[in-house]
Amino acid sequence: MVPNALCLRYKFKTQTSKLKISMIYPVNWQDDRVVLIDQTRLPAEYAWVDIDSSSDMATAIKTMIVRGAPAIGIAAAYGMYLGAREIETEDKDEFFNQLEEVARMLRQTRPTAVNLFWAIDRVLKTARDAGNGTLENIKAVLLSTAKAIQTEDLQTCQAIGDRGLEVLPATPEKLRILTHCNAGALATAGYGTALGVIRSAWKANRLAMVYADETRPRLQGAKLTCWECVQEGIPVTAIADNMAAHCMKLKMIDAVVVGADRIAANGDAANKIGTYSLALVAKAHNIPFFVAAPLSTIDFKLATGEEIPIEERDPSEIYKVGNTILTPDGVEFYNPAFDVTPAEAIAAIITEHGAVPPGELAQFNSGSIPALK
Ligand code: MRU
């Protein structure tokens, strides 16, 4: 069971209008604890919260203080170390039993993002591989693996950004790119996948405008993507989700780039709810639709997107905005957090090892993720 109560210990909290953040790192290891940017408070407040137990980390993931597939994986990897640190036994078998319990708790937080499971499995494996050492050594290996996952993700996202430049349309004018939700620095170690491609396009002087879908119901586009763009001076226009088709029809959009939470072996891609309809509308207007994601987001165990578990969240995310109730009593709600875009609607999947059509993902299925050169 994931506990719900989290006693937030804010390290630092300020109104964001007062400052510009040059580097955005949502997950930080400091001294003996994890410090997270509390993404539920942006853009009004930039606040860091201390996390020093595995159960608090589970709650932070579930309540979306930290969110976005790669960032969840990194946070969970640190959560595994925090959990290992809490185990008091000197008996190794008992230690690993209790560590599996920590993994079980963290796995229950959010079901769709495969990076969560990938990162937990990776730290568990390195702990088991170090099983001949002392418990102290095994715990140190858990921490260093979490740090390695974080460092690698930063390099991976920068590579995704650069590989994305190779497939973005070559237009005479600078590009206008539409994105959905937040697949930026906040959702990763610090550069972003879809927003990583956009950052790279901006640095290469190829970007005119980002169109950010507001992304109902949690508004990650309006709140987080727009905030990130503003920090970096990237021009951004926020639109409500139901305006995307209209903008495409008016030829205001040259490409759509989104992230993913889990991609099946055939290239079907789960991402934030609303991505599927965006892909269909882009296809209807002949606008290339790209999914940017690290190889750790591909789940080769699943043949198609139909097998991807879709998280359902609390209905209050739909019927409440702040303290305002939007709907009358007696209404029922359905609140899926993700949908699956079929491979045929995706022009290419942009990974750190290159952009490929979804049907060609099998070339990356080597069992382990190759290191970046
Ligand atoms: O529910 P969220 O905010 O965690 O959903 C995030 C997304 O859908 C992102 O697009 C996805 O995780 C990719 S993040 C690089």
Coordinates of C-alpha atoms and ligand atoms in Angstrom, one line a residue:
M1 CA 0.0 0.0 0.0
V2 CA 1.2 3.5 -0.8
P3 CA 0.6 5.8 2.1
N4 CA -1.3 9.0 1.3
A5 CA -0.2 11.4 3.9
L6 CA 3.1 13.3 3.2
C7 CA 4.4 15.8 5.6
L8 CA 6.1 18.2 3.3
R9 CA 9.3 19.7 4.5
Y10 CA 10.0 22.6 2.2
K11 CA 13.6 23.5 1.9
F12 CA 13.0 26.6 -0.2
K13 CA 9.8 28.2 -1.5
T14 CA 9.4 31.4 -3.5
Q15 CA 7.0 33.1 -5.9
T16 CA 8.3 32.2 -9.4
S17 CA 7.5 35.6 -10.8
K18 CA 10.5 36.8 -8.9
L19 CA 13.1 34.6 -10.4
K20 CA 14.3 32.8 -13.6
I21 CA 15.6 29.3 -13.2
S22 CA 18.5 28.6 -15.6
M23 CA 18.8 24.8 -15.0
I24 CA 15.8 22.7 -14.1
Y25 CA 16.6 19.5 -12.2
P26 CA 13.5 18.0 -10.7
V27 CA 15.2 15.3 -8.7
N28 CA 18.3 16.1 -6.6
W29 CA 20.4 14.0 -4.2
Q30 CA 21.7 16.4 -1.5
D31 CA 23.7 15.2 1.5
D32 CA 21.6 12.3 2.7
R33 CA 18.2 12.9 1.1
V34 CA 16.4 13.6 -2.1
V35 CA 15.2 17.1 -2.8
L36 CA 12.3 17.3 -5.3
I37 CA 10.9 20.3 -7.1
D38 CA 7.2 20.2 -6.1
Q39 CA 5.6 20.2 -9.5
T40 CA 2.1 20.5 -8.1
R41 CA 2.9 24.1 -7.0
L42 CA 4.3 25.4 -10.3
P43 CA 4.0 27.9 -11.9
A44 CA 2.9 30.0 -8.9
E45 CA 5.6 28.7 -6.6
Y46 CA 9.0 27.2 -7.0
A47 CA 9.3 24.9 -4.0
W48 CA 11.7 22.1 -3.1
V49 CA 10.6 19.4 -0.8
D50 CA 12.9 17.0 1.2
I51 CA 12.2 13.3 0.8
D52 CA 14.1 11.0 3.2
S53 CA 12.0 7.8 3.3
S54 CA 10.8 5.3 0.7
S55 CA 7.2 5.8 1.7
D56 CA 7.4 9.6 1.2
M57 CA 8.9 8.9 -2.2
A58 CA 6.0 6.6 -3.1
T59 CA 3.6 9.3 -2.1
A60 CA 5.5 12.0 -4.0
I61 CA 5.3 9.9 -7.1
K62 CA 1.6 9.1 -6.7
T63 CA 0.6 12.6 -5.9
M64 CA 2.7 13.9 -8.9
I65 CA 5.0 16.1 -6.9
V66 CA 7.4 14.3 -9.3
R67 CA 6.0 13.2 -12.6
G68 CA 6.9 12.4 -16.2
A69 CA 8.1 8.9 -17.1
P70 CA 11.9 9.2 -16.8
A71 CA 11.7 11.5 -13.7
I72 CA 9.5 8.9 -12.0
G73 CA 12.0 6.2 -12.7
I74 CA 14.9 8.3 -11.3
A75 CA 12.8 9.2 -8.2
A76 CA 11.9 5.5 -7.7
A77 CA 15.5 4.4 -8.0
Y78 CA 16.4 6.8 -5.2
G79 CA 13.3 5.6 -3.3
M80 CA 14.8 2.1 -3.4
Y81 CA 18.0 3.3 -1.8
L82 CA 16.0 5.2 0.9
G83 CA 14.1 2.0 1.5
A84 CA 17.3 -0.1 1.7
R85 CA 18.6 2.4 4.3
E86 CA 15.6 1.8 6.4
I87 CA 16.1 -1.9 6.6
E88 CA 17.6 -2.9 10.0
T89 CA 18.3 -6.6 9.6
E90 CA 21.8 -8.0 9.3
D91 CA 20.5 -11.1 7.5
K92 CA 21.0 -10.9 3.8
D93 CA 18.1 -13.0 2.7
E94 CA 15.8 -11.0 5.0
F95 CA 17.3 -7.8 3.6
F96 CA 16.4 -8.8 0.0
N97 CA 12.9 -9.8 1.1
Q98 CA 12.4 -6.4 2.6
L99 CA 13.9 -4.7 -0.4
E100 CA 11.4 -6.5 -2.6
E101 CA 8.6 -5.1 -0.4
V102 CA 10.0 -1.6 -1.0
A103 CA 10.0 -2.3 -4.7
R104 CA 6.4 -3.5 -4.5
M105 CA 5.3 -0.3 -2.8
L106 CA 7.0 1.9 -5.3
R107 CA 5.7 -0.2 -8.3
Q108 CA 2.1 0.5 -7.0
T109 CA 2.4 4.2 -7.4
R110 CA 1.8 4.7 -11.1
P111 CA 1.1 1.9 -13.6
T112 CA 1.6 3.3 -17.1
A113 CA 5.2 4.7 -17.2
V114 CA 7.4 1.7 -17.8
N115 CA 10.5 3.7 -16.8
L116 CA 9.3 3.3 -13.2
F117 CA 9.5 -0.5 -13.4
W118 CA 12.6 -0.4 -15.5
A119 CA 14.5 1.7 -13.0
I120 CA 13.3 -0.4 -10.0
D121 CA 14.3 -3.6 -11.8
R122 CA 17.7 -2.1 -12.7
V123 CA 18.6 -1.1 -9.1
L124 CA 17.3 -4.5 -7.8
K125 CA 19.5 -6.3 -10.2
T126 CA 22.6 -4.3 -9.4
A127 CA 21.9 -4.9 -5.7
R128 CA 21.6 -8.7 -6.3
D129 CA 24.7 -8.7 -8.4
A130 CA 26.6 -7.1 -5.5
G131 CA 25.0 -9.8 -3.2
N132 CA 28.4 -11.2 -2.1
G133 CA 29.4 -7.9 -0.5
T134 CA 28.5 -6.5 2.8
L135 CA 25.0 -5.0 3.4
E136 CA 26.8 -1.6 3.6
N137 CA 28.3 -2.2 0.1
I138 CA 25.0 -3.3 -1.3
K139 CA 23.3 -0.2 -0.1
A140 CA 26.1 1.9 -1.5
V141 CA 25.6 0.2 -4.9
L142 CA 21.9 1.0 -4.8
L143 CA 22.7 4.7 -4.3
S144 CA 25.3 4.8 -7.0
T145 CA 23.0 3.0 -9.5
A146 CA 20.3 5.6 -8.8
K147 CA 22.8 8.4 -9.5
A148 CA 23.9 6.6 -12.7
I149 CA 20.3 6.3 -13.9
Q150 CA 20.0 10.1 -13.4
T151 CA 23.3 11.0 -15.1
E152 CA 22.6 8.8 -18.0
D153 CA 19.1 10.2 -18.5
L154 CA 20.5 13.7 -18.9
Q155 CA 22.9 12.5 -21.6
T156 CA 20.1 10.4 -23.2
C157 CA 17.7 13.4 -23.4
Q158 CA 20.4 15.6 -24.9
A159 CA 21.0 12.9 -27.5
I160 CA 17.2 12.6 -28.2
G161 CA 17.2 16.4 -28.7
D162 CA 20.0 16.3 -31.2
R163 CA 18.6 13.2 -33.1
G164 CA 15.3 15.0 -33.3
L165 CA 16.8 17.8 -35.3
E166 CA 17.6 15.2 -38.0
V167 CA 13.9 14.5 -38.7
L168 CA 12.1 17.7 -38.0
P169 CA 10.8 19.1 -41.3
A170 CA 13.1 21.3 -43.3
T171 CA 10.9 24.3 -43.8
P172 CA 12.0 27.7 -45.3
E173 CA 10.8 29.5 -42.2
K174 CA 11.6 28.6 -38.6
L175 CA 9.4 25.8 -37.1
R176 CA 6.2 26.0 -35.2
I177 CA 6.0 22.9 -33.0
L178 CA 3.0 21.8 -31.0
T179 CA 3.5 19.7 -27.9
H180 CA 1.2 18.1 -25.4
C181 CA 1.6 17.7 -21.6
N182 CA 5.1 18.2 -20.3
A183 CA 7.9 16.1 -21.6
G184 CA 10.5 18.6 -20.5
A185 CA 13.3 19.0 -18.0
L186 CA 10.7 18.6 -15.2
A187 CA 9.7 15.2 -16.6
T188 CA 13.3 13.9 -16.9
A189 CA 16.7 14.4 -15.3
G190 CA 16.8 17.9 -16.7
Y191 CA 16.6 18.4 -20.5
G192 CA 13.4 16.7 -21.7
T193 CA 12.4 14.3 -24.5
A194 CA 9.8 16.1 -26.6
L195 CA 10.8 19.4 -25.1
G196 CA 14.5 18.3 -25.5
V197 CA 13.9 18.2 -29.2
I198 CA 12.3 21.6 -29.0
R199 CA 15.2 22.9 -26.9
S200 CA 17.7 21.6 -29.4
A201 CA 15.7 23.3 -32.2
W202 CA 15.7 26.5 -30.3
K203 CA 19.5 26.3 -29.8
A204 CA 20.0 25.5 -33.5
N205 CA 18.0 28.7 -34.3
R206 CA 15.3 26.6 -36.1
L207 CA 12.3 27.3 -33.8
A208 CA 9.8 30.1 -34.2
M209 CA 7.1 29.1 -31.7
V210 CA 6.1 26.3 -29.3
Y211 CA 2.3 25.7 -29.1
A212 CA 1.6 24.1 -25.7
D213 CA -1.7 22.3 -25.3
E214 CA -3.0 23.1 -21.8
T215 CA -3.5 19.4 -21.2
R216 CA -6.7 18.8 -19.2
P217 CA -7.3 17.8 -16.5
R218 CA -4.0 18.4 -14.7
L219 CA -2.8 21.2 -17.1
Q220 CA 0.9 20.1 -17.3
G221 CA 1.1 21.9 -20.7
A222 CA -0.2 25.2 -19.4
K223 CA 1.6 25.1 -16.1
L224 CA 4.8 23.2 -16.6
T225 CA 5.7 23.3 -20.3
C226 CA 4.9 27.0 -20.5
W227 CA 6.9 27.6 -17.3
E228 CA 10.0 25.8 -18.7
C229 CA 9.8 27.7 -22.0
V230 CA 9.5 31.1 -20.1
Q231 CA 12.6 30.2 -18.0
E232 CA 14.6 29.8 -21.1
G233 CA 13.1 32.6 -23.2
I234 CA 11.6 30.1 -25.7
P235 CA 8.5 31.7 -27.4
V236 CA 5.5 29.8 -26.3
T237 CA 1.7 30.1 -27.0
A238 CA -0.7 28.2 -24.7
I239 CA -3.8 26.8 -26.3
A240 CA -6.7 24.9 -24.9
D241 CA -6.7 21.2 -26.0
N242 CA -9.7 21.7 -28.3
M243 CA -8.0 24.4 -30.3
A244 CA -5.3 22.2 -31.8
A245 CA -7.3 21.0 -34.8
H246 CA -8.2 24.6 -35.7
C247 CA -4.6 25.7 -35.5
M248 CA -3.5 22.8 -37.8
K249 CA -6.2 23.7 -40.3
L250 CA -5.0 27.3 -40.3
K251 CA -1.5 26.0 -41.1
M252 CA -0.1 27.3 -37.9
I253 CA 1.7 24.1 -37.0
D254 CA 4.6 22.4 -38.8
A255 CA 5.2 19.4 -36.6
V256 CA 3.9 17.8 -33.4
V257 CA 6.4 16.3 -30.9
V258 CA 5.2 14.5 -27.8
G259 CA 6.7 12.2 -25.2
A260 CA 5.7 8.7 -24.2
D261 CA 5.1 6.7 -21.0
R262 CA 5.3 3.3 -22.6
I263 CA 5.8 2.2 -26.2
A264 CA 4.9 -1.3 -27.2
A265 CA 7.1 -3.5 -29.6
N266 CA 4.9 -2.6 -32.6
G267 CA 5.4 1.2 -32.0
D268 CA 2.0 1.9 -30.4
A269 CA 2.7 4.7 -27.8
A270 CA 1.0 5.5 -24.6
N271 CA 1.2 9.2 -23.6
K272 CA -0.9 11.7 -21.7
I273 CA -4.6 11.6 -22.4
G274 CA -5.4 13.6 -25.5
T275 CA -2.3 12.6 -27.4
Y276 CA -4.3 10.1 -29.5
S277 CA -6.8 12.6 -30.8
L278 CA -3.9 15.0 -31.5
A279 CA -2.2 12.3 -33.6
L280 CA -5.3 11.7 -35.6
V281 CA -5.9 15.3 -36.3
A282 CA -2.2 15.8 -37.3
K283 CA -2.5 12.8 -39.7
A284 CA -5.7 14.4 -41.2
H285 CA -3.7 17.6 -41.9
N286 CA -0.5 15.9 -43.2
I287 CA 1.5 17.2 -40.3
P288 CA 4.3 14.9 -39.1
F289 CA 3.7 13.5 -35.6
F290 CA 6.8 12.5 -33.6
V291 CA 7.2 10.6 -30.3
A292 CA 10.4 11.4 -28.5
A293 CA 11.4 8.8 -25.8
P294 CA 14.5 7.0 -24.5
L295 CA 14.9 3.3 -25.2
S296 CA 14.0 2.7 -21.5
T297 CA 10.4 3.7 -22.4
I298 CA 10.0 0.8 -25.0
D299 CA 8.4 -2.3 -23.5
F300 CA 9.4 -5.0 -25.8
K301 CA 7.5 -7.5 -23.7
L302 CA 4.2 -6.0 -24.9
A303 CA 3.3 -6.8 -28.6
T304 CA 0.9 -4.0 -29.0
G305 CA -0.5 -0.9 -27.2
E306 CA -3.6 -2.8 -26.2
E307 CA -1.6 -4.5 -23.5
I308 CA -0.4 -1.2 -21.9
P309 CA -2.0 -0.6 -18.5
I310 CA -3.8 2.8 -18.4
E311 CA -3.8 4.6 -15.1
E312 CA -7.2 6.0 -13.9
R313 CA -7.0 8.9 -11.5
D314 CA -9.3 10.5 -9.0
P315 CA -12.4 12.1 -10.6
S316 CA -11.8 15.3 -8.6
E317 CA -9.1 16.1 -11.2
I318 CA -12.0 16.6 -13.7
Y319 CA -14.7 18.1 -11.5
K320 CA -12.6 20.5 -9.6
V321 CA -10.4 23.4 -10.6
G322 CA -8.7 24.7 -7.5
N323 CA -11.5 25.0 -5.0
T324 CA -14.2 25.5 -7.7
I325 CA -16.6 22.5 -8.4
L326 CA -17.4 22.4 -12.1
T327 CA -20.2 19.9 -12.3
P328 CA -23.6 19.3 -10.6
D329 CA -24.2 16.5 -8.2
G330 CA -25.3 13.2 -9.8
V331 CA -22.7 13.1 -12.6
E332 CA -20.4 10.1 -13.1
F333 CA -16.8 10.5 -14.1
Y334 CA -14.1 8.6 -16.1
N335 CA -10.6 9.9 -15.7
P336 CA -8.0 7.9 -17.7
A337 CA -4.6 9.6 -17.4
F338 CA -3.2 8.2 -20.7
D339 CA -4.2 7.0 -24.1
V340 CA -2.5 5.0 -26.8
T341 CA -1.6 6.4 -30.2
P342 CA -1.4 3.7 -32.9
A343 CA 1.9 3.2 -34.6
E344 CA 0.4 4.1 -38.0
A345 CA -0.2 7.7 -36.8
I346 CA 3.4 8.2 -35.8
A347 CA 6.0 9.4 -38.4
A348 CA 9.0 8.5 -36.3
I349 CA 10.0 7.6 -32.7
I350 CA 13.0 9.7 -31.7
T351 CA 15.3 7.8 -29.4
E352 CA 18.8 8.6 -28.2
H353 CA 20.2 6.2 -30.8
G354 CA 18.3 7.7 -33.7
A355 CA 14.8 8.3 -35.0
V356 CA 13.1 5.4 -36.7
P357 CA 9.6 4.7 -38.0
P358 CA 7.6 2.8 -35.4
G359 CA 7.7 -0.4 -37.4
E360 CA 11.5 -0.5 -37.1
L361 CA 11.9 -0.5 -33.3
A362 CA 12.9 -4.1 -33.2
Q363 CA 16.5 -3.1 -34.1
F364 CA 16.8 -1.7 -30.6
N365 CA 15.6 -5.0 -28.9
S366 CA 19.0 -6.3 -27.8
G367 CA 18.0 -7.0 -24.2
S368 CA 20.1 -4.2 -22.8
I369 CA 20.3 -0.5 -23.7
P370 CA 23.5 0.3 -25.6
A371 CA 25.7 3.0 -24.0
L372 CA 25.8 6.4 -25.7
K373 CA 29.1 7.1 -27.4
Ligands
MRU1 O1 0.9 12.2 -15.7 P1 2.2 12.7 -16.1 O2 2.3 14.2 -15.9 O3 3.3 12.0 -15.4 O4 2.3 12.4 -17.6 C1 3.5 12.8 -18.3 C2 3.5 12.5 -19.7 O5 2.5 12.0 -20.3 C3 4.7 12.7 -20.5 O6 4.5 13.1 -21.8 C4 5.6 11.4 -20.5 O7 5.7 10.9 -19.2 C5 6.9 11.6 -21.1 S1 7.9 12.6 -20.1 C6 9.4 12.8 -20.8

